[in-house]
Short mmCIF file of C-alpha atoms in Angstrom, two decimals:
data_model
loop_
_atom_site.label_atom_id
_atom_site.label_comp_id
_atom_site.label_asym_id
_atom_site.label_seq_id
_atom_site.Cartn_x
_atom_site.Cartn_y
_atom_site.Cartn_z
CA MET A 1 -283.81 10.03 78.39
CA ASN A 2 -283.53 12.65 81.18
CA ALA A 3 -283.81 15.63 78.89
CA GLN A 4 -283.76 19.00 80.60
CA LYS A 5 -284.94 22.29 79.19
CA THR A 6 -282.64 25.17 80.12
CA ASN A 7 -282.45 28.72 78.73
CA THR A 8 -284.62 30.20 76.00
CA ILE A 9 -282.91 30.23 72.60
CA LEU A 10 -285.80 31.46 70.44
CA LYS A 11 -288.70 33.65 71.44
CA ALA A 12 -291.42 35.11 69.22
CA GLU A 13 -293.82 37.47 71.00
CA ASN A 14 -297.17 38.85 69.81
CA ILE A 15 -296.43 38.21 66.14
CA SER A 16 -299.14 39.54 63.85
CA LEU A 17 -299.00 40.16 60.15
CA ASN A 18 -301.47 42.15 58.14
CA ILE A 19 -301.02 42.48 54.39
CA GLY A 20 -303.37 44.76 52.46
CA GLY A 21 -306.05 44.48 55.13
CA ASN A 22 -305.81 40.67 55.31
CA GLN A 23 -304.91 39.31 58.71
CA ILE A 24 -302.36 36.61 57.83
CA LEU A 25 -300.97 35.91 61.31
CA GLN A 26 -302.39 36.85 64.68
CA ASP A 27 -300.90 36.96 68.17
CA ILE A 28 -298.37 34.17 67.81
CA ASN A 29 -296.26 33.54 70.89
CA ILE A 30 -293.68 30.77 70.93
CA GLU A 31 -290.66 29.97 73.00
CA ILE A 32 -287.99 27.37 72.34
CA LYS A 33 -285.68 26.34 75.15
CA ASP A 34 -282.34 24.60 74.84
CA ILE A 35 -282.68 20.88 75.51
CA VAL A 36 -279.81 19.27 77.38
CA ARG A 37 -279.39 15.53 77.70
CA PRO A 38 -276.52 14.47 79.99
CA ASN A 39 -273.47 13.02 78.20
CA VAL A 40 -275.10 13.39 74.75
CA THR A 41 -274.62 16.10 72.14
CA THR A 42 -278.14 16.78 71.08
CA GLY A 43 -279.87 19.61 69.34
CA GLN A 44 -283.59 19.76 68.84
CA ILE A 45 -286.20 19.64 66.13
CA VAL A 46 -289.31 21.75 66.18
CA GLY A 47 -292.18 21.04 63.83
CA PHE A 48 -294.76 23.53 62.59
CA LEU A 49 -297.76 21.77 61.14
CA GLY A 50 -300.72 23.33 59.48
CA PRO A 51 -302.90 23.12 56.41
CA SER A 52 -302.03 25.00 53.23
CA GLY A 53 -302.78 28.72 53.30
CA VAL A 54 -302.61 29.06 57.07
CA GLY A 55 -299.62 31.42 56.93
CA LYS A 56 -296.81 28.94 57.63
CA THR A 57 -294.52 30.40 54.98
CA LYS A 58 -295.07 33.96 56.16
CA PHE A 59 -294.31 32.92 59.75
CA PHE A 60 -291.25 31.13 58.40
CA GLU A 61 -290.08 34.36 56.74
CA ILE A 62 -290.66 36.31 59.95
CA LEU A 63 -288.72 33.76 62.04
CA SER A 64 -285.79 34.00 59.64
CA GLY A 65 -285.73 37.80 59.66
CA LEU A 66 -286.73 38.07 56.00
CA LEU A 67 -290.08 39.70 56.73
CA GLU A 68 -290.95 42.37 59.27
CA PRO A 69 -294.13 41.50 61.21
CA THR A 70 -296.82 44.14 61.63
CA THR A 71 -296.47 43.72 65.38
CA GLY A 72 -294.24 41.66 67.64
CA THR A 73 -290.62 40.64 67.83
CA VAL A 74 -288.48 37.58 67.23
CA MET A 75 -285.41 37.10 69.42
CA LEU A 76 -282.96 34.26 69.14
CA GLY A 77 -279.56 33.03 70.25
CA ASP A 78 -277.90 32.71 73.60
CA PRO A 79 -278.11 35.46 74.82
CA LEU A 80 -281.25 36.45 72.92
CA GLU A 81 -280.94 39.15 70.26
CA PRO A 82 -283.35 40.46 67.61
CA VAL A 83 -283.38 38.27 64.50
CA GLN A 84 -281.81 39.55 61.30
CA ALA A 85 -281.65 37.95 57.85
CA GLY A 86 -278.69 35.56 57.84
CA MET A 87 -278.89 34.57 61.51
CA VAL A 88 -281.15 31.67 60.60
CA GLY A 89 -280.29 29.26 57.82
CA VAL A 90 -283.23 28.85 55.47
CA VAL A 91 -283.75 26.00 53.05
CA GLN A 92 -286.73 26.73 50.87
CA GLN A 93 -288.89 24.09 49.30
CA ASN A 94 -287.20 24.14 45.90
CA TYR A 95 -283.67 24.05 47.37
CA PRO A 96 -282.41 27.26 45.72
CA LEU A 97 -278.71 27.36 44.87
CA PHE A 98 -276.73 29.73 42.69
CA SER A 99 -276.97 28.03 39.29
CA HIS A 100 -273.92 29.96 38.01
CA ARG A 101 -271.67 28.55 40.73
CA THR A 102 -270.41 25.02 41.16
CA VAL A 103 -271.20 23.11 44.35
CA GLU A 104 -267.82 24.23 45.67
CA GLY A 105 -268.53 27.85 44.69
CA ASN A 106 -271.95 27.75 46.33
CA LEU A 107 -270.51 26.51 49.60
CA LEU A 108 -267.51 28.82 49.55
CA VAL A 109 -269.58 31.98 49.04
CA ALA A 110 -271.52 30.98 52.19
CA ALA A 111 -268.50 29.89 54.23
CA LYS A 112 -266.70 33.19 53.61
CA LYS A 113 -269.43 35.01 55.53
CA LEU A 114 -268.45 33.37 58.82
CA TYR A 115 -264.82 32.61 57.95
CA PRO A 116 -263.34 35.56 56.02
CA ASN A 117 -259.99 33.79 55.88
CA GLU A 118 -260.00 31.98 52.50
CA LYS A 119 -258.02 28.99 53.77
CA GLU A 120 -260.27 28.49 56.76
CA ALA A 121 -263.39 28.88 54.60
CA LYS A 122 -262.10 26.19 52.22
CA GLU A 123 -261.37 23.85 55.13
CA LYS A 124 -264.90 24.29 56.50
CA MET A 125 -266.34 23.74 53.04
CA ALA A 126 -264.34 20.53 52.57
CA LEU A 127 -265.48 19.30 55.98
CA MET A 128 -269.09 19.97 55.13
CA LEU A 129 -268.81 18.21 51.76
CA ASP A 130 -267.26 15.25 53.51
CA ARG A 131 -269.93 15.22 56.20
CA PHE A 132 -272.68 15.16 53.59
CA LYS A 133 -270.78 12.59 51.49
CA LEU A 134 -270.75 14.90 48.48
CA SER A 135 -267.02 15.52 48.01
CA ASP A 136 -267.13 13.95 44.54
CA LYS A 137 -269.77 16.47 43.44
CA ALA A 138 -267.71 19.56 44.32
CA LYS A 139 -266.99 20.56 40.73
CA LEU A 140 -270.52 20.02 39.42
CA TYR A 141 -273.13 22.71 38.81
CA PRO A 142 -276.53 22.50 40.58
CA ALA A 143 -278.21 21.57 37.29
CA GLN A 144 -276.14 18.37 37.30
CA LEU A 145 -277.38 17.25 40.73
CA SER A 146 -280.40 15.14 41.68
CA GLY A 147 -283.14 16.63 43.88
CA GLY A 148 -281.76 14.90 46.99
CA GLN A 149 -278.22 16.08 46.33
CA LYS A 150 -279.47 19.64 45.78
CA GLN A 151 -281.29 19.50 49.11
CA ARG A 152 -278.13 18.37 50.89
CA ILE A 153 -276.03 21.09 49.27
CA ALA A 154 -278.69 23.71 50.10
CA ILE A 155 -278.62 22.58 53.74
CA ALA A 156 -274.80 22.48 53.80
CA GLN A 157 -274.70 26.00 52.35
CA GLN A 158 -276.96 27.34 55.07
CA LEU A 159 -275.12 25.51 57.85
CA LEU A 160 -271.85 27.08 56.71
CA CYS A 161 -273.02 30.63 57.30
CA SER A 162 -275.71 30.46 59.95
CA LYS A 163 -274.79 29.44 63.44
CA HIS A 164 -277.28 27.14 65.12
CA PHE A 165 -280.71 27.70 63.58
CA LEU A 166 -281.95 26.05 60.44
CA LEU A 167 -285.43 26.47 58.98
CA LEU A 168 -286.64 23.90 56.49
CA ASP A 169 -289.70 24.69 54.38
CA GLU A 170 -291.62 21.53 53.42
CA PRO A 171 -288.55 19.26 53.39
CA PHE A 172 -290.65 16.14 52.71
CA SER A 173 -292.69 17.57 49.87
CA GLY A 174 -292.78 15.35 46.79
CA LEU A 175 -290.46 12.67 48.23
CA ASP A 176 -291.06 8.93 48.16
CA ILE A 177 -291.06 6.87 51.37
CA ASN A 178 -287.35 5.93 51.13
CA MET A 179 -286.30 9.50 50.50
CA ILE A 180 -288.46 10.74 53.39
CA GLN A 181 -286.64 8.38 55.74
CA GLU A 182 -283.30 9.53 54.39
CA VAL A 183 -284.23 13.20 54.87
CA GLN A 184 -285.51 12.47 58.40
CA GLU A 185 -282.18 10.86 59.29
CA LEU A 186 -280.33 13.81 57.75
CA ILE A 187 -282.37 16.32 59.78
CA THR A 188 -281.78 14.39 63.00
CA GLU A 189 -278.08 14.19 62.22
CA ILE A 190 -277.92 17.96 61.56
CA ALA A 191 -279.75 18.70 64.81
CA ASN A 192 -277.22 16.61 66.67
CA PHE A 193 -274.14 18.18 65.05
CA ASN A 194 -274.08 20.69 67.89
CA GLU A 195 -275.70 21.01 71.30
CA LEU A 196 -277.18 24.41 70.36
CA ASN A 197 -278.53 23.37 66.95
CA THR A 198 -282.24 23.88 66.41
CA VAL A 199 -283.91 22.69 63.24
CA ILE A 200 -287.35 24.12 62.57
CA ILE A 201 -289.49 22.24 60.09
CA VAL A 202 -292.49 23.90 58.47
CA SER A 203 -294.65 21.26 56.86
CA HIS A 204 -298.09 19.84 56.28
CA ASP A 205 -296.77 16.26 56.39
CA ILE A 206 -298.02 15.13 59.79
CA VAL A 207 -296.30 11.73 60.10
CA SER A 208 -292.88 12.68 58.76
CA THR A 209 -292.69 15.83 60.87
CA ALA A 210 -294.17 14.48 64.10
CA SER A 211 -291.94 11.41 64.14
CA ILE A 212 -288.70 13.42 64.40
CA SER A 213 -289.82 16.49 66.35
CA ASP A 214 -289.20 17.29 70.01
CA THR A 215 -291.87 19.96 69.97
CA LEU A 216 -294.84 20.24 67.67
CA TRP A 217 -296.92 23.31 67.00
CA LEU A 218 -300.16 23.18 65.07
CA MET A 219 -301.02 26.35 63.20
CA GLY A 220 -304.60 27.14 62.37
CA ARG A 221 -307.25 29.85 62.29
CA ASP A 222 -310.48 30.49 64.17
CA HIS A 223 -313.73 29.73 62.38
CA ASP A 224 -317.31 30.82 62.99
CA SER A 225 -320.23 28.39 63.24
CA LYS A 226 -320.58 28.38 59.43
CA GLY A 227 -316.94 27.44 58.97
CA ASN A 228 -315.80 30.87 57.76
CA VAL A 229 -312.30 31.96 58.78
CA THR A 230 -312.46 34.67 61.44
CA SER A 231 -308.81 35.20 62.36
CA GLY A 232 -305.26 35.10 61.07
CA GLY A 233 -303.02 32.06 61.54
CA LYS A 234 -302.12 31.32 65.16
CA ILE A 235 -300.72 28.49 67.25
CA LYS A 236 -303.75 26.40 68.09
CA HIS A 237 -302.10 23.39 69.77
CA THR A 238 -298.71 22.62 71.26
CA TYR A 239 -297.28 19.16 71.86
CA ASP A 240 -294.18 18.70 73.96
CA LEU A 241 -293.04 15.33 72.66
CA ILE A 242 -290.22 15.11 75.22
CA ASP A 243 -292.71 15.33 78.07
CA MET A 244 -294.90 12.84 76.23
CA ASP A 245 -291.93 10.49 75.86
CA LEU A 246 -292.39 10.50 72.08
CA CYS A 247 -288.98 11.72 70.92
CA TYR A 248 -287.53 10.35 67.72
CA GLU A 249 -286.40 6.76 67.70
CA LYS A 250 -286.21 4.26 64.87
CA ASP A 251 -289.45 2.44 65.72
CA ILE A 252 -291.45 5.46 66.89
CA LEU A 253 -294.14 4.70 64.32
CA SER A 254 -294.89 1.37 65.98
CA LYS A 255 -295.62 2.94 69.38
CA PRO A 256 -299.37 2.92 70.08
CA LYS A 257 -299.04 6.23 71.94
CA PHE A 258 -297.50 7.83 68.88
CA GLN A 259 -300.23 6.41 66.66
CA ASP A 260 -302.80 7.92 69.04
CA LEU A 261 -301.07 11.27 68.71
CA LEU A 262 -301.16 11.07 64.91
CA LYS A 263 -304.84 10.18 65.06
CA GLU A 264 -305.50 13.16 67.30
CA ILE A 265 -303.61 15.55 65.01
CA ARG A 266 -305.34 14.17 61.92
CA GLY A 267 -308.66 14.77 63.66
CA LEU A 268 -307.70 18.36 64.44
CA PHE A 269 -306.35 19.19 60.98
CA PRO A 270 -309.69 19.81 59.20
CA LYS A 271 -310.65 22.26 61.93
CA LEU A 272 -307.42 24.26 61.68
CA MET B 1 -290.81 4.31 8.70
CA ASN B 2 -292.33 5.16 12.07
CA LYS B 3 -289.33 7.32 12.98
CA TYR B 4 -289.81 9.40 9.82
CA LEU B 5 -293.49 9.88 10.66
CA GLN B 6 -292.38 11.41 13.96
CA ILE B 7 -291.26 14.56 12.12
CA PHE B 8 -294.90 15.35 11.31
CA LYS B 9 -296.17 14.89 14.89
CA PRO B 10 -296.25 17.65 17.52
CA TYR B 11 -293.09 17.28 19.66
CA GLY B 12 -292.22 14.15 17.68
CA LYS B 13 -289.04 12.37 18.82
CA THR B 14 -286.33 12.67 16.17
CA ASP B 15 -282.75 11.44 16.07
CA LYS B 16 -279.80 13.24 14.50
CA SER B 17 -279.80 11.22 11.26
CA THR B 18 -283.53 11.89 10.69
CA ILE B 19 -282.99 15.60 11.27
CA GLY B 20 -280.03 15.52 8.83
CA ILE B 21 -282.09 13.84 6.12
CA MET B 22 -285.00 16.21 6.73
CA VAL B 23 -282.82 19.34 6.47
CA LEU B 24 -281.04 18.03 3.34
CA PHE B 25 -284.38 17.27 1.73
CA GLN B 26 -285.71 20.76 2.46
CA ILE B 27 -282.54 22.38 1.09
CA ILE B 28 -282.79 20.35 -2.12
CA VAL B 29 -286.46 21.28 -2.58
CA ILE B 30 -285.69 24.99 -2.09
CA ALA B 31 -282.70 24.76 -4.47
CA LEU B 32 -284.85 23.05 -7.12
CA ILE B 33 -287.61 25.67 -6.81
CA TRP B 34 -284.95 28.35 -7.13
CA LEU B 35 -283.28 26.70 -10.15
CA PHE B 36 -286.46 26.09 -12.11
CA SER B 37 -288.28 29.27 -11.15
CA SER B 38 -289.13 31.47 -14.10
CA SER B 39 -289.86 34.57 -11.99
CA PRO B 40 -287.93 37.62 -13.20
CA LEU B 41 -287.73 38.74 -9.57
CA LEU B 42 -285.65 35.70 -8.59
CA PRO B 43 -282.23 35.64 -10.26
CA LYS B 44 -280.61 32.25 -10.96
CA PRO B 45 -277.94 31.02 -8.52
CA THR B 46 -275.29 31.27 -11.24
CA GLU B 47 -276.16 34.93 -11.84
CA ILE B 48 -275.98 35.65 -8.14
CA PHE B 49 -272.62 33.92 -7.66
CA SER B 50 -271.15 35.64 -10.67
CA SER B 51 -272.42 38.97 -9.31
CA LEU B 52 -270.91 38.14 -5.93
CA GLY B 53 -267.51 37.58 -7.58
CA LYS B 54 -267.83 40.94 -9.32
CA LEU B 55 -268.81 42.69 -6.10
CA ILE B 56 -265.75 41.27 -4.38
CA SER B 57 -263.26 42.01 -7.14
CA GLU B 58 -264.56 45.33 -8.44
CA ASP B 59 -266.68 46.92 -5.73
CA ASN B 60 -264.65 46.14 -2.58
CA LEU B 61 -267.37 44.05 -0.97
CA ILE B 62 -265.01 42.71 1.69
CA GLN B 63 -263.87 46.23 2.63
CA GLU B 64 -267.49 47.44 2.79
CA LEU B 65 -268.45 44.41 4.85
CA TRP B 66 -265.66 45.14 7.31
CA THR B 67 -266.79 48.78 7.59
CA SER B 68 -270.31 47.62 8.44
CA MET B 69 -269.13 44.96 10.88
CA ALA B 70 -266.88 47.43 12.67
CA LEU B 71 -269.79 49.88 12.94
CA SER B 72 -272.12 47.16 14.16
CA ILE B 73 -269.71 45.75 16.77
CA LYS B 74 -268.72 49.19 18.05
CA SER B 75 -272.38 50.22 18.39
CA MET B 76 -273.26 46.92 20.02
CA LEU B 77 -270.51 47.26 22.63
CA ILE B 78 -271.50 50.82 23.54
CA ALA B 79 -275.19 49.83 23.64
CA ILE B 80 -274.45 46.81 25.89
CA VAL B 81 -272.65 49.00 28.44
CA ILE B 82 -275.38 51.67 28.45
CA SER B 83 -278.23 49.14 28.49
CA LEU B 84 -276.79 47.06 31.32
CA LEU B 85 -276.17 50.17 33.42
CA ILE B 86 -279.75 51.36 32.90
CA SER B 87 -281.20 47.86 33.47
CA TYR B 88 -279.19 47.02 36.60
CA ALA B 89 -280.06 50.47 37.98
CA THR B 90 -283.74 49.46 38.07
CA VAL B 91 -283.07 47.64 41.36
CA VAL B 92 -282.99 51.16 42.80
CA PRO B 93 -286.53 52.60 42.65
CA PHE B 94 -285.23 56.08 41.76
CA PHE B 95 -283.94 54.85 38.38
CA ARG B 96 -286.99 52.78 37.36
CA PRO B 97 -288.76 55.63 35.50
CA LEU B 98 -285.63 56.13 33.38
CA ALA B 99 -285.62 52.49 32.27
CA PHE B 100 -289.37 52.63 31.66
CA MET B 101 -288.94 55.70 29.47
CA VAL B 102 -285.99 54.25 27.52
CA SER B 103 -287.96 51.06 26.94
CA LYS B 104 -290.93 53.02 25.52
CA PHE B 105 -288.62 54.82 23.06
CA ARG B 106 -288.61 51.63 20.99
CA PHE B 107 -291.82 52.91 19.38
CA LEU B 108 -289.93 55.85 17.83
CA THR B 109 -288.53 55.51 14.31
CA LEU B 110 -284.85 56.01 13.62
CA VAL B 111 -285.54 58.00 10.46
CA GLY B 112 -287.58 60.45 12.49
CA LEU B 113 -284.77 60.83 14.98
CA SER B 114 -282.00 61.22 12.42
CA PHE B 115 -282.37 65.03 12.26
CA VAL B 116 -281.97 65.36 16.05
CA PHE B 117 -278.98 63.04 16.04
CA THR B 118 -277.43 64.90 13.06
CA MET B 119 -277.58 68.13 15.06
CA MET B 120 -276.06 66.42 18.08
CA THR B 121 -273.19 64.63 16.34
CA HIS B 122 -270.22 65.98 14.38
CA SER B 123 -269.60 63.34 11.71
CA GLY B 124 -271.36 60.73 9.61
CA HIS B 125 -269.70 57.98 11.60
CA SER B 126 -270.81 59.28 14.98
CA LEU B 127 -274.31 59.86 13.59
CA LYS B 128 -274.51 56.21 12.53
CA VAL B 129 -273.08 54.97 15.82
CA SER B 130 -275.55 57.11 17.81
CA LEU B 131 -278.52 55.89 15.79
CA MET B 132 -277.45 52.27 16.13
CA VAL B 133 -276.75 52.60 19.86
CA PHE B 134 -280.16 54.20 20.37
CA GLY B 135 -281.91 51.51 18.32
CA ILE B 136 -280.20 48.64 20.15
CA THR B 137 -280.46 50.16 23.63
CA VAL B 138 -284.24 50.59 23.60
CA PHE B 139 -284.77 46.90 22.79
CA PHE B 140 -281.94 45.66 25.02
CA VAL B 141 -283.25 47.57 28.05
CA THR B 142 -286.79 46.25 27.41
CA ASN B 143 -285.59 42.62 27.40
CA MET B 144 -283.14 42.98 30.27
CA VAL B 145 -285.55 44.82 32.58
CA ALA B 146 -288.14 42.09 31.96
CA GLU B 147 -285.57 39.48 33.00
CA ILE B 148 -284.66 41.42 36.15
CA GLU B 149 -288.34 41.77 37.05
CA ASN B 150 -288.73 38.00 36.68
CA VAL B 151 -286.26 37.34 39.50
CA THR B 152 -288.32 35.78 42.27
CA LYS B 153 -288.47 36.80 45.91
CA ASN B 154 -287.18 33.32 46.78
CA GLU B 155 -284.01 33.87 44.74
CA LEU B 156 -283.36 37.18 46.50
CA ASN B 157 -284.21 35.74 49.92
CA HIS B 158 -281.84 32.83 49.33
CA ALA B 159 -278.96 35.29 48.95
CA ARG B 160 -280.16 37.30 51.96
CA THR B 161 -280.17 34.21 54.17
CA LEU B 162 -276.49 33.82 53.31
CA ARG B 163 -275.79 37.08 55.13
CA MET B 164 -275.35 39.05 51.93
CA PRO B 165 -275.92 42.81 52.07
CA GLU B 166 -278.36 44.12 49.43
CA TRP B 167 -275.64 45.20 46.96
CA GLN B 168 -274.08 41.76 47.13
CA VAL B 169 -277.53 40.24 46.56
CA VAL B 170 -277.74 42.35 43.38
CA TRP B 171 -274.23 41.26 42.32
CA GLU B 172 -274.86 37.57 42.99
CA VAL B 173 -278.46 37.15 41.82
CA ILE B 174 -278.90 39.84 39.16
CA ILE B 175 -275.45 40.49 37.70
CA LEU B 176 -273.70 37.11 37.98
CA GLY B 177 -276.89 35.07 38.09
CA LYS B 178 -278.27 36.57 34.88
CA MET B 179 -275.01 36.57 32.90
CA ASP B 180 -276.25 33.80 30.59
CA VAL B 181 -279.42 35.79 29.91
CA VAL B 182 -277.31 38.82 28.97
CA PHE B 183 -275.57 36.75 26.30
CA GLU B 184 -278.91 35.56 24.98
CA ILE B 185 -280.20 39.14 24.80
CA ILE B 186 -276.97 40.23 23.07
CA ARG B 187 -277.59 37.48 20.56
CA GLN B 188 -281.14 38.64 19.82
CA ASN B 189 -280.17 42.29 19.71
CA PHE B 190 -277.24 41.68 17.44
CA ALA B 191 -279.74 40.35 14.90
CA ILE B 192 -281.81 43.52 15.37
CA SER B 193 -278.72 45.72 14.95
CA TRP B 194 -277.70 43.83 11.82
CA MET B 195 -281.18 44.50 10.41
CA MET B 196 -280.97 48.21 11.30
CA LEU B 197 -277.61 48.56 9.61
CA THR B 198 -278.98 49.03 6.09
CA MET B 199 -281.32 51.75 7.24
CA VAL B 200 -278.64 53.58 9.22
CA GLU B 201 -276.09 53.36 6.42
CA GLY B 202 -278.74 54.70 4.11
CA ILE B 203 -279.22 57.77 6.31
CA SER B 204 -275.50 58.61 6.19
CA ARG B 205 -273.64 57.14 3.22
CA THR B 206 -270.32 58.93 3.68
CA GLU B 207 -268.40 55.92 4.97
CA GLY B 208 -269.97 53.37 2.69
CA GLY B 209 -270.65 49.94 4.14
CA ILE B 210 -272.61 46.97 2.96
CA GLY B 211 -275.92 48.73 3.63
CA THR B 212 -274.94 51.61 1.36
CA MET B 213 -273.80 49.13 -1.25
CA LEU B 214 -277.13 47.30 -1.03
CA LEU B 215 -279.13 50.52 -1.41
CA ASN B 216 -277.05 51.55 -4.46
CA GLN B 217 -277.58 48.20 -6.16
CA ASN B 218 -281.28 48.35 -5.31
CA LYS B 219 -281.55 51.79 -6.85
CA HIS B 220 -280.19 50.47 -10.15
CA PHE B 221 -282.34 47.29 -10.10
CA HIS B 222 -279.29 45.01 -10.02
CA LEU B 223 -281.30 42.19 -8.54
CA GLU B 224 -278.55 39.57 -8.73
CA ALA B 225 -276.21 41.93 -6.80
CA VAL B 226 -278.94 42.67 -4.25
CA PHE B 227 -279.43 38.94 -3.70
CA ALA B 228 -275.67 38.37 -3.45
CA ILE B 229 -275.34 41.08 -0.78
CA GLN B 230 -278.37 39.74 1.10
CA ILE B 231 -276.80 36.29 1.16
CA VAL B 232 -273.54 37.76 2.52
CA ILE B 233 -275.51 39.68 5.19
CA LEU B 234 -277.39 36.51 6.12
CA LEU B 235 -274.25 34.36 6.35
CA VAL B 236 -272.33 36.93 8.39
CA GLY B 237 -275.33 37.31 10.70
CA ILE B 238 -275.53 33.54 11.23
CA CYS B 239 -271.76 33.36 11.90
CA MET B 240 -271.97 36.21 14.44
CA ASP B 241 -274.94 34.52 16.12
CA TYR B 242 -272.97 31.29 16.33
CA GLY B 243 -269.94 33.19 17.68
CA ILE B 244 -272.00 34.80 20.45
CA GLY B 245 -273.36 31.34 21.28
CA ILE B 246 -269.80 30.05 21.66
CA LEU B 247 -268.92 32.99 23.93
CA LYS B 248 -272.02 32.24 26.04
CA ASN B 249 -271.00 28.60 26.47
CA LEU B 250 -267.45 29.67 27.29
CA PHE B 251 -268.39 32.20 29.98
CA CYS B 252 -271.58 30.50 31.22
CA PRO B 253 -271.03 26.74 30.83
CA TYR B 254 -273.86 26.08 33.31
CA ALA B 255 -276.44 27.67 30.99
CA ALA B 256 -276.53 24.72 28.60
CA LEU B 257 -277.01 22.33 31.53
CA THR B 258 -280.29 23.96 32.50
CA LEU B 259 -281.83 23.62 29.07
CA GLU B 260 -284.08 20.64 29.33
CA LYS B 261 -285.00 19.22 25.96
CA ARG B 262 -288.66 18.66 25.21
#
């Protein structure tokens, strides 16, 4: 598809995290470059895969500026600047929303952060509701929404106040196969809203994450010969799915090359 | 038949009509026990209702009830303001020891503190208000601080990711987000304050009140009057509880939506 990688839009250098003497993360270095495809508005999707307990959530908090690493820095944007809470939209696993606000209220409180003008904020909110096909739910409270609707509102809320980065924590957790496909399409659509959009997925669902990602990182830890953990979480393997010609398309799952990749990742998982 | 057996099973599924029949049955059983009881300690309903009429017409029961309600509501309002200020302040580490200390004061007895409060206040009314406020505050702060401590890191982080500065996080997550909980705590503490009323009105009887009236009738072994006053206290308490519930639904309509029935 002639995709070209241009300038760096996210860079994490030497990230380590030690909590109470436990090495949670160790020497993580990642770099995400803007992907440009001629004549197409396209963002990108980055997947972080790893088994439970490997430190994915902590790394997620560091990337979003919610947690200070013991060492290292996270820079993002174009031009790059140190990350601060609010620069990255974060949708946690349980889709938190303000239960005391209606859908409209939830979106408006977020929109006002980027658009202090009330009228403009309301216009952006209405656009977002329309885009997510949830205009008829505007007056409802979160408790009146289904899990899928809550997820969409949580994503819409974050998109309204962050600029181009969105972190999704386990977006496929607990979903059936139809819902997974719906969420995958939603994530791809969000990534392609804007050329600079970058959606980062933290997950342990190999198939769902790999099939829509442009880049895939596998997080894991070092082990000794007896299988004991000897290091904090680190990036153990990187897959550039653009170079591998395995970017998202409807029938990606039927590609033998993609199936080989899944097999390889599944084989690596127990050792991570 | 099967639906009636459900009322004897743990978490049995019951419909409204079954609940209605069950409650009616239980009321009738209690009324029959009461009517046919020969215990001298349990006056007959007729005696109690006749005593109630006498209390209203001759002893100004309504006036005394109003005095007590005014005292209770005034104390409750002052205690709510003080308790919320102390509880919300716990988000700032400097103020946490204060809330901890206030919470531990719930182990003190009001009777023991009455001398100190008498020296500090200038009238019977302010003495009663101070004692009530103290009694409510120590329990209110305990409950409210526990609720604030239960706020998860995820809830706070959610607000932070929306570019909210820390004070706005407190406003959105703790103050607005816990408004329904405040009403629930008010509800519980109003019941506590209503229970304390008799004791407080017994410590200072200058203004009268239903508590004073109850203690006087108790002193003279007017059991039917004591029962009549207790019934009035119970009914007013239930009405106030219901009223606070209505206020909660009015100001926090979302709260009822989150209550999932078992």
